[in-house]
PDB file of C-alpha atoms in Angstrom:
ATOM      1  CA  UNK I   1     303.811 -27.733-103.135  1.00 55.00           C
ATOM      2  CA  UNK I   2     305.536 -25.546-100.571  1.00 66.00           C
ATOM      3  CA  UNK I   3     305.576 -26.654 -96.901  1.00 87.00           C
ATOM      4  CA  UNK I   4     304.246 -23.243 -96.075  1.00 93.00           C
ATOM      5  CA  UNK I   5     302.339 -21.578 -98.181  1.00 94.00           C
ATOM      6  CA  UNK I   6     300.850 -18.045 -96.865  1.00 95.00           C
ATOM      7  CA  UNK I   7     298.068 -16.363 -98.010  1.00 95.00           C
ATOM      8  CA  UNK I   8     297.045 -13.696 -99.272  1.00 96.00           C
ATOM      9  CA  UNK I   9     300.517 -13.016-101.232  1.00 94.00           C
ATOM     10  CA  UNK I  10     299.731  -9.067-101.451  1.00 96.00           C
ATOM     11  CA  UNK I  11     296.904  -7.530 -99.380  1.00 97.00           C
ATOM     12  CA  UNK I  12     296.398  -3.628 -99.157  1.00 97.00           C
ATOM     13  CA  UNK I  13     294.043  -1.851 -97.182  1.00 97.00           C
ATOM     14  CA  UNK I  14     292.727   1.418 -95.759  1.00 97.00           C
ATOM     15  CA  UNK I  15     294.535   3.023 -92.078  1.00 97.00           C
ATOM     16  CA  UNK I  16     292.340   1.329 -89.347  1.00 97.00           C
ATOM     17  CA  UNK I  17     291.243  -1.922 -90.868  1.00 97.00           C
ATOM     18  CA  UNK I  18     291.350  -5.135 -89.101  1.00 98.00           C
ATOM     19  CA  UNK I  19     294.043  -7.460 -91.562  1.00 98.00           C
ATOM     20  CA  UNK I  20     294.445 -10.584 -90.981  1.00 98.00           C
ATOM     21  CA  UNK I  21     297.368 -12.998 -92.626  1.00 98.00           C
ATOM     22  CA  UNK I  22     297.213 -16.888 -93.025  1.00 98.00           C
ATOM     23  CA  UNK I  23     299.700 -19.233 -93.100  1.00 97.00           C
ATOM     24  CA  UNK I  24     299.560 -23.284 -93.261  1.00 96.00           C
ATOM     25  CA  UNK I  25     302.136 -25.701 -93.145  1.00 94.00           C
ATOM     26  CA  UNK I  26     302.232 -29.164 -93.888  1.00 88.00           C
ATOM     27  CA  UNK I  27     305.552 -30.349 -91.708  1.00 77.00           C
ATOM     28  CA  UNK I  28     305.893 -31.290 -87.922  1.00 80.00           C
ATOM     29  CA  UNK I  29     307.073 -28.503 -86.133  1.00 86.00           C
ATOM     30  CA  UNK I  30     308.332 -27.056 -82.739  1.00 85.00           C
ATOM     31  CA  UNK I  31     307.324 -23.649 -83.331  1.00 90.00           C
ATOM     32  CA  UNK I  32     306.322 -21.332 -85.983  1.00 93.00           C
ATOM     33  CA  UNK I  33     307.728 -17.683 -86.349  1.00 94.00           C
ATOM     34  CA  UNK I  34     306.496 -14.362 -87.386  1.00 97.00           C
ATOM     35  CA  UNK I  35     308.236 -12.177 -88.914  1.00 97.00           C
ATOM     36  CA  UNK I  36     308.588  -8.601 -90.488  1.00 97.00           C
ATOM     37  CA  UNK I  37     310.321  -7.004 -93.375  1.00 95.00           C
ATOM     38  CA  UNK I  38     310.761  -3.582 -94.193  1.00 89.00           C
ATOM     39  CA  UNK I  39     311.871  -1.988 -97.647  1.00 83.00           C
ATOM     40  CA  UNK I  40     315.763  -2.670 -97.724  1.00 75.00           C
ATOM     41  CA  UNK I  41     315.775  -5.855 -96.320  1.00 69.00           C
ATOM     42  CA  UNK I  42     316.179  -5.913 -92.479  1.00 86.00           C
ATOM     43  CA  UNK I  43     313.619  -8.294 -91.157  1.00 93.00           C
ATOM     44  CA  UNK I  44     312.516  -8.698 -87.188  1.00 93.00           C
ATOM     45  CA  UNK I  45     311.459 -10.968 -85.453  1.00 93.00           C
ATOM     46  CA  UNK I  46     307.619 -10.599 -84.192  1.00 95.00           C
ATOM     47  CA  UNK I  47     306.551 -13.806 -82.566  1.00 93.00           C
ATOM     48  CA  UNK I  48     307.683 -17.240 -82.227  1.00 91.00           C
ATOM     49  CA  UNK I  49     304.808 -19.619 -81.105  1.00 91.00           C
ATOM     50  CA  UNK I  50     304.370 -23.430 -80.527  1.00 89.00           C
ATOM     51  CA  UNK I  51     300.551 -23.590 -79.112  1.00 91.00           C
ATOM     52  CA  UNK I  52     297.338 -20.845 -78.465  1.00 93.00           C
ATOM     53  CA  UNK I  53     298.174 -16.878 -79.171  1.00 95.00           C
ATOM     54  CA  UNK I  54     300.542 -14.181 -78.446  1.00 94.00           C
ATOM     55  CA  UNK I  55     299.972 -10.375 -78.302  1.00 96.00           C
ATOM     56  CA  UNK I  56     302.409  -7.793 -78.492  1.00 94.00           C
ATOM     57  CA  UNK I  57     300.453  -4.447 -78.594  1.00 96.00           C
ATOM     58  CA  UNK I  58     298.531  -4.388 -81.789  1.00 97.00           C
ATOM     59  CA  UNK I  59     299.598  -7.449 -83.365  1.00 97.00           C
ATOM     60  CA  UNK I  60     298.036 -11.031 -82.423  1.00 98.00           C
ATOM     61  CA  UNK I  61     299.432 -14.082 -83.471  1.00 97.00           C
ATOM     62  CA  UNK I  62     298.005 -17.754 -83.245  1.00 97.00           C
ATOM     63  CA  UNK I  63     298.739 -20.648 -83.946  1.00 96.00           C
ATOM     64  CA  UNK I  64     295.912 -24.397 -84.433  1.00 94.00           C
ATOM     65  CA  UNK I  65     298.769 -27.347 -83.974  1.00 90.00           C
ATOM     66  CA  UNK I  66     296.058 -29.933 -84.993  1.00 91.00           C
ATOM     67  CA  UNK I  67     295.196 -27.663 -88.567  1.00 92.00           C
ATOM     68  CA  UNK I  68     298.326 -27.230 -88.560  1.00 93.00           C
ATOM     69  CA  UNK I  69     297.208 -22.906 -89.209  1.00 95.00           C
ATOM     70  CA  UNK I  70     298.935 -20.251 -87.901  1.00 97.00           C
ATOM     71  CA  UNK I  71     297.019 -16.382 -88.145  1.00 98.00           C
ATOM     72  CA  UNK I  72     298.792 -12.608 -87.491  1.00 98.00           C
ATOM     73  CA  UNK I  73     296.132 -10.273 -86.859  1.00 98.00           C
ATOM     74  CA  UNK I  74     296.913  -6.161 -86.885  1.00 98.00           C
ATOM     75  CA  UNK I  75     294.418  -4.075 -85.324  1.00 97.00           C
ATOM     76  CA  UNK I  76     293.831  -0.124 -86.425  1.00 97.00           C
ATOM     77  CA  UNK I  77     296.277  -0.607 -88.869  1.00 97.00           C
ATOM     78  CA  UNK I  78     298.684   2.107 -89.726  1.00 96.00           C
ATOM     79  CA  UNK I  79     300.285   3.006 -93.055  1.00 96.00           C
ATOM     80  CA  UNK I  80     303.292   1.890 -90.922  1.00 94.00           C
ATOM     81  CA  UNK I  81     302.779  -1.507 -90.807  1.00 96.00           C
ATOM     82  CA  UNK I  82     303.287  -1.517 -94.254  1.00 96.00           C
ATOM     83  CA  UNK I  83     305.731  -4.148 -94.686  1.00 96.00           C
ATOM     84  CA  UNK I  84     306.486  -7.799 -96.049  1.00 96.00           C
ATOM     85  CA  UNK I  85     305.082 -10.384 -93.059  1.00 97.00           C
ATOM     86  CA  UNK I  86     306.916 -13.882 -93.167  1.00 97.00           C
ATOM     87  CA  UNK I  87     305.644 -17.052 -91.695  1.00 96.00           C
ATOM     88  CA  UNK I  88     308.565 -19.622 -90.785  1.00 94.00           C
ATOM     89  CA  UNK I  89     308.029 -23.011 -89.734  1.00 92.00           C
ATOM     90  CA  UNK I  90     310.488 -24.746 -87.207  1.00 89.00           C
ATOM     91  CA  UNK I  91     311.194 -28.375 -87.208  1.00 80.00           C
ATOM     92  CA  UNK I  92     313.975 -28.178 -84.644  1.00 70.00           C
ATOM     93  CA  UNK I  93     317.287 -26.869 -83.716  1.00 68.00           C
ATOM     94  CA  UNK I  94     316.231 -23.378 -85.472  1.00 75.00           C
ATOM     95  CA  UNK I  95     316.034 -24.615 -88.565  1.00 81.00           C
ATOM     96  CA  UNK I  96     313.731 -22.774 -90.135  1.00 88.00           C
ATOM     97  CA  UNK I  97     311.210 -23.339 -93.673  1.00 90.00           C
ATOM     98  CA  UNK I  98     310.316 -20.337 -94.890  1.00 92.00           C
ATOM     99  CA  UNK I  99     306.926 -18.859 -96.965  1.00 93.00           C
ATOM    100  CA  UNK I 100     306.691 -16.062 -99.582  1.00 92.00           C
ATOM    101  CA  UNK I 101     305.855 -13.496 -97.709  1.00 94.00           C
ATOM    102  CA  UNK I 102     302.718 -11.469 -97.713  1.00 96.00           C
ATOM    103  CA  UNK I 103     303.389  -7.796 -98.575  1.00 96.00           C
ATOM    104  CA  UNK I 104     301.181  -5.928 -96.733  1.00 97.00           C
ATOM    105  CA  UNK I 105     300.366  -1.854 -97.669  1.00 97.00           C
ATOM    106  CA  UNK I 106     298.071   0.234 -95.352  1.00 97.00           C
ATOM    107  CA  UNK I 107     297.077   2.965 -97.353  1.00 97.00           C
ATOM    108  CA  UNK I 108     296.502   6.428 -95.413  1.00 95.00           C
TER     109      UNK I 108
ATOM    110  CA  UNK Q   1     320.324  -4.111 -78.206  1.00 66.00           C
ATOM    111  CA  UNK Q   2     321.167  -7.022 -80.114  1.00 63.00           C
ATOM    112  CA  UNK Q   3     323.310  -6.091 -83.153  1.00 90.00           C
ATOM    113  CA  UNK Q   4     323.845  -8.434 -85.798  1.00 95.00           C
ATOM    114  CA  UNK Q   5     326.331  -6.627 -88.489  1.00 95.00           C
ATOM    115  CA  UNK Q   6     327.016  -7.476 -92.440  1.00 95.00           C
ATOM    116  CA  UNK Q   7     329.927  -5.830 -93.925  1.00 89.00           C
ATOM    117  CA  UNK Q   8     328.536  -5.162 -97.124  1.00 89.00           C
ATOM    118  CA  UNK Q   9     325.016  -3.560 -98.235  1.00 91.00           C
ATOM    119  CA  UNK Q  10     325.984  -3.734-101.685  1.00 94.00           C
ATOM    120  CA  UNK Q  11     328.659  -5.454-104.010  1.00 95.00           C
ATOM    121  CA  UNK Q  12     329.053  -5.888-107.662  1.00 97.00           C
ATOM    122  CA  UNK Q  13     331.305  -8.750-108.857  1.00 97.00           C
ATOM    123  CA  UNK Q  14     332.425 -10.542-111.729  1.00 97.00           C
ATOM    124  CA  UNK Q  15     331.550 -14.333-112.427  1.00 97.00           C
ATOM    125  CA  UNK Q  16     334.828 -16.621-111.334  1.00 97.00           C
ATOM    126  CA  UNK Q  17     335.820 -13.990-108.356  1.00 97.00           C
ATOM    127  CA  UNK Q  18     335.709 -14.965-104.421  1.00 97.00           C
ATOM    128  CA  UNK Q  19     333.666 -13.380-102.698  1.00 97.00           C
ATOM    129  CA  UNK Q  20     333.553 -13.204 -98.818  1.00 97.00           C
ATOM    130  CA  UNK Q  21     330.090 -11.932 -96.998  1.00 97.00           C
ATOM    131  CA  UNK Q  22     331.205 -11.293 -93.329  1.00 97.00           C
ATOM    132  CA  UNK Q  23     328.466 -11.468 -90.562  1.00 97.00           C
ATOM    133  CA  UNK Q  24     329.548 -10.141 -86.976  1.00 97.00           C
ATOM    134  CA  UNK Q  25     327.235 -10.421 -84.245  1.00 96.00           C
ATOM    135  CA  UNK Q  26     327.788  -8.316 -80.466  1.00 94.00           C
ATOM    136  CA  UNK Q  27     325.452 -10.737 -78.278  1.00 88.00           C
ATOM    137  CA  UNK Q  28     327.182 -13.720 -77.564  1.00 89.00           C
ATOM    138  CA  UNK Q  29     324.643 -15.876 -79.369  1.00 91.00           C
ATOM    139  CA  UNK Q  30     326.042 -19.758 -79.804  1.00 91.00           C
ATOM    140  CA  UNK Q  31     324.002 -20.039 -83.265  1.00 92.00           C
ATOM    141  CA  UNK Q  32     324.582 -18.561 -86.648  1.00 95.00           C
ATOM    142  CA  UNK Q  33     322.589 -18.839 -89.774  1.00 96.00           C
ATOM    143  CA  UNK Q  34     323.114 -17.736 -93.643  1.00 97.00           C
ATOM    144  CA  UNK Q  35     320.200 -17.252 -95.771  1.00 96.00           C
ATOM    145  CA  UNK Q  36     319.779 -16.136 -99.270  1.00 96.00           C
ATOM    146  CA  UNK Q  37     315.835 -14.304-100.674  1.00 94.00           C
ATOM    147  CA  UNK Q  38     314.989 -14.423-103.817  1.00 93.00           C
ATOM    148  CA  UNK Q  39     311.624 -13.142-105.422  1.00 88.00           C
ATOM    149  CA  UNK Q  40     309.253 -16.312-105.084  1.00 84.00           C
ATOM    150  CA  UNK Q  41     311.303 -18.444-102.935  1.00 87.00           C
ATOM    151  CA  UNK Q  42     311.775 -16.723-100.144  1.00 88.00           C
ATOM    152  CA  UNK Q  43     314.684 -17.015 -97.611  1.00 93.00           C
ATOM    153  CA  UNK Q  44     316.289 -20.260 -97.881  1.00 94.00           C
ATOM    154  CA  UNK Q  45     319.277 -21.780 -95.418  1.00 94.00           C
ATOM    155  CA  UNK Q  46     322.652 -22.424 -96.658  1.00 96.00           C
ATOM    156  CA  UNK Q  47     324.239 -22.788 -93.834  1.00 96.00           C
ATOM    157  CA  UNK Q  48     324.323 -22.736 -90.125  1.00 95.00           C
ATOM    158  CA  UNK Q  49     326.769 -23.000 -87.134  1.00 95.00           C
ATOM    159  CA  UNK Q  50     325.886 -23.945 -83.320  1.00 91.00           C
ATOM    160  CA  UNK Q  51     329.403 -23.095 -82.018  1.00 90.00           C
ATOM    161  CA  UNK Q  52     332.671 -21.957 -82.825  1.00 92.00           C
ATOM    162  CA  UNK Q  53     334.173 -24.021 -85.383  1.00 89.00           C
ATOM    163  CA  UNK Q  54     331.131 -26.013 -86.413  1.00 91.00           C
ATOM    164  CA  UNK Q  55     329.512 -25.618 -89.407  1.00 94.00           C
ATOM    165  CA  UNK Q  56     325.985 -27.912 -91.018  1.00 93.00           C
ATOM    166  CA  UNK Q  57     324.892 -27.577 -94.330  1.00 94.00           C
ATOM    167  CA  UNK Q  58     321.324 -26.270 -95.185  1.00 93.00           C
ATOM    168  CA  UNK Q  59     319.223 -26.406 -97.857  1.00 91.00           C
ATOM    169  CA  UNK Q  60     321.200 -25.203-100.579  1.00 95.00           C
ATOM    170  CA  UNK Q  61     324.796 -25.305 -99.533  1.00 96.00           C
ATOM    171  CA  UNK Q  62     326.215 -26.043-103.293  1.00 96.00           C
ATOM    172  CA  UNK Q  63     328.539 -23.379-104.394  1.00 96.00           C
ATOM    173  CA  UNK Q  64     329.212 -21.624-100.571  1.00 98.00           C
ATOM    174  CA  UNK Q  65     331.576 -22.482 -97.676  1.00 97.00           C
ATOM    175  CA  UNK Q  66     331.480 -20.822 -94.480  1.00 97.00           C
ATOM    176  CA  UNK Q  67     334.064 -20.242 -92.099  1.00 97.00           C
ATOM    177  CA  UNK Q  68     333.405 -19.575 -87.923  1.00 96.00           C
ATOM    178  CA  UNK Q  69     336.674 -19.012 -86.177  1.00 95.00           C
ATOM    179  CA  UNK Q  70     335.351 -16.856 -83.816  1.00 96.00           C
ATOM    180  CA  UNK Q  71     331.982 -17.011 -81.766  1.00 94.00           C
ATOM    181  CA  UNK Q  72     331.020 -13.534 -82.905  1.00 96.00           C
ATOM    182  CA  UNK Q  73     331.760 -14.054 -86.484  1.00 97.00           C
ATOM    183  CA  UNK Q  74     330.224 -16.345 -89.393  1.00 97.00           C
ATOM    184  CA  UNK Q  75     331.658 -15.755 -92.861  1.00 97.00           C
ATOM    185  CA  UNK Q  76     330.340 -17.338 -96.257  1.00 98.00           C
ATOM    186  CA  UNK Q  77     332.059 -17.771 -99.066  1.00 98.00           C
ATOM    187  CA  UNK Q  78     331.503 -18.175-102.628  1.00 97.00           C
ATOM    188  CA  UNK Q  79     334.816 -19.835-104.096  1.00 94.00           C
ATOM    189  CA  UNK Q  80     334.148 -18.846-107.132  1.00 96.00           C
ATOM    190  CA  UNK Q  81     331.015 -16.747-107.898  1.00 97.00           C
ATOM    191  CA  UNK Q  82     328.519 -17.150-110.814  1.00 97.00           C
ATOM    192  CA  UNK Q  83     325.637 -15.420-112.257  1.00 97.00           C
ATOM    193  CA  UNK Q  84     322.996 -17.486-110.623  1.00 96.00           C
ATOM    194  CA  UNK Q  85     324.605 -16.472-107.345  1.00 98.00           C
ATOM    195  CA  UNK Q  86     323.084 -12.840-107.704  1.00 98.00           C
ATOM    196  CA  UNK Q  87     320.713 -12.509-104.477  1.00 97.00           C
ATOM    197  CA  UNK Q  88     319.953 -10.743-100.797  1.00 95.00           C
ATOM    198  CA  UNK Q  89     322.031 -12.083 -98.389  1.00 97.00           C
ATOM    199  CA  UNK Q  90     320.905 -12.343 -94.888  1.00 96.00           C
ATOM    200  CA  UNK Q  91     322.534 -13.428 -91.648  1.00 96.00           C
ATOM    201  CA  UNK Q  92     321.039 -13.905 -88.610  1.00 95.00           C
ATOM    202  CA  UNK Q  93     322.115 -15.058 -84.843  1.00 94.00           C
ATOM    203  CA  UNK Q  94     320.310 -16.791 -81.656  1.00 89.00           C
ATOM    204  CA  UNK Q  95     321.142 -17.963 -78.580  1.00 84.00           C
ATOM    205  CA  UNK Q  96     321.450 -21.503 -78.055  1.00 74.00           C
ATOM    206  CA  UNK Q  97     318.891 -23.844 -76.657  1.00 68.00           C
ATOM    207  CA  UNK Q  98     320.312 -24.510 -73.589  1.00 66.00           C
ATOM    208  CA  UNK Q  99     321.091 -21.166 -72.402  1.00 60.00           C
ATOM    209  CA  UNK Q 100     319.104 -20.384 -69.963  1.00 65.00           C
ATOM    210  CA  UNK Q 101     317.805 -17.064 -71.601  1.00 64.00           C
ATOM    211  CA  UNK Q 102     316.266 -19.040 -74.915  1.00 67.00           C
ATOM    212  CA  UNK Q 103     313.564 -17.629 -76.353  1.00 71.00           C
ATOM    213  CA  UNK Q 104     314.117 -18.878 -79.867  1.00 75.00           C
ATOM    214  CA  UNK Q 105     313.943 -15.378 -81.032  1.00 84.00           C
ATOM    215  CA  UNK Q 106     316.506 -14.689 -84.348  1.00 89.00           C
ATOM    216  CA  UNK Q 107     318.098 -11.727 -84.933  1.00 93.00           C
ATOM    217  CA  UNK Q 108     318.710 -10.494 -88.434  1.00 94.00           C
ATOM    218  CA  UNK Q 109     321.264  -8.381 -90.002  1.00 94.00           C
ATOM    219  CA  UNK Q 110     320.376  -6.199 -92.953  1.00 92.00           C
ATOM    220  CA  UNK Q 111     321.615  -8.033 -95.810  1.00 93.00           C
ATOM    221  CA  UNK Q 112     324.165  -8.096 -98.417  1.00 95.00           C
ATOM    222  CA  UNK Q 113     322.976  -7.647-101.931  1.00 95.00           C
ATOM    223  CA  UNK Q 114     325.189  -9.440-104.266  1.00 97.00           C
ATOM    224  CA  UNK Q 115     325.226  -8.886-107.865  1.00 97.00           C
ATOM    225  CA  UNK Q 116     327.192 -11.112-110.215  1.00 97.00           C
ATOM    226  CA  UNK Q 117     328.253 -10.138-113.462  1.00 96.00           C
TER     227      UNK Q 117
END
């Protein structure tokens, strides 16, 4: 079993939904990361979190230390959010455990 | 802007060849990380460096060395390359913890994608 495991794995949906993507983790951590990869590989950093919920224009992220559950929410999605959204869990120092990915497409 | 610069998009080589992925960052940032992605594993630490001249192994360090001689620059190396070797290639720089500006916040470049023949 992974020590993160998002979910879903692929999720598409129509411009202007309300997407939500999960990830759990089953390690200690300091902080978990967000982040966001675009076709050809450069990835970005959206949040890094280590209790309660950040915002950053239309994308939420939270985090539940004691489920150990961490959530990125998009509102009025655009087809340009259409990307591959990481989870990362830290457990220290930066080092970093990784999930799949969810590859998100908002379809016009 | 933080820039975080790999030489190489794209190189071919040939199993047995050394190979040298070169990683220059423009921010000053103590910490260094390389990372390979491949389909259904995601990114995965090889190695990582908190200073100039310091080097830790990560997860899957077999195969690669690393060299940081300068603060700015963090190269890995594969000695000598094999197939199973073929993969993205991403570095990626922070600042340290104790700088005063932390915010934990990596920055990536946009990968090297190494095929090995």
């Amino acid at each position: 079993k992974n020590e993160v495991e998002q979910s879903p794995q692929n999720l598409t949906a129509q411009e202007g939904e309300f997407i939500t993507i999960n990830c759990s983790y089953s390690v200690g951590i300091s902080a978990l990361h967000w982040l966001q990869q675009h076709p050809g590989g450069g990835i970005v950093s959206l949040f890094m979190l280590s209790s309660g919920k950040k915002k950053h224009g239309r994308l939420i992220a939270t985090i539940n230390i004691q489920e150990k559950h961490s959530s990125l929410h998009i509102t009025a999605s655009h087809p340009r959010d259409s990307a591959v959204y990481i989870c990362a869990a830290e457990g220290g120092a930066q080092k970093l455990v990784f999930g799949q990915g969810t590859r998100l497409t908002i379809n016009p | 802007d933080v820039k975080v610069t790999q030489s190489s998009r794209y190189l071919v080589k040939r199993t047995g060849e050394k190979v040298f992925l070169e990683c220059v960052q423009d921010m000053d940032h103590e910490n260094m990380f390389w990372y390979r992605q491949d389909p259904g594993l995601g990114l995965r630490l090889i190695y990582f460096s908190y200073d100039v001249k310091m080097k830790e192994k990560g997860d899957i360090p077999e195969g690669y060395s690393v060299s940081r001689e300068k603060k700015e620059r963090f190269s890995l190396i594969l000695e000598s390359a094999s197939t199973n070797q073929t993969s993205m290639y991403l570095c990626a720089s922070s600042l340290g913890m104790t700088s005063g500006s932390y915010t934990g916040e990596l920055f990536f470049g946009e990968g090297s994608r190494l095929t090995v023949l």
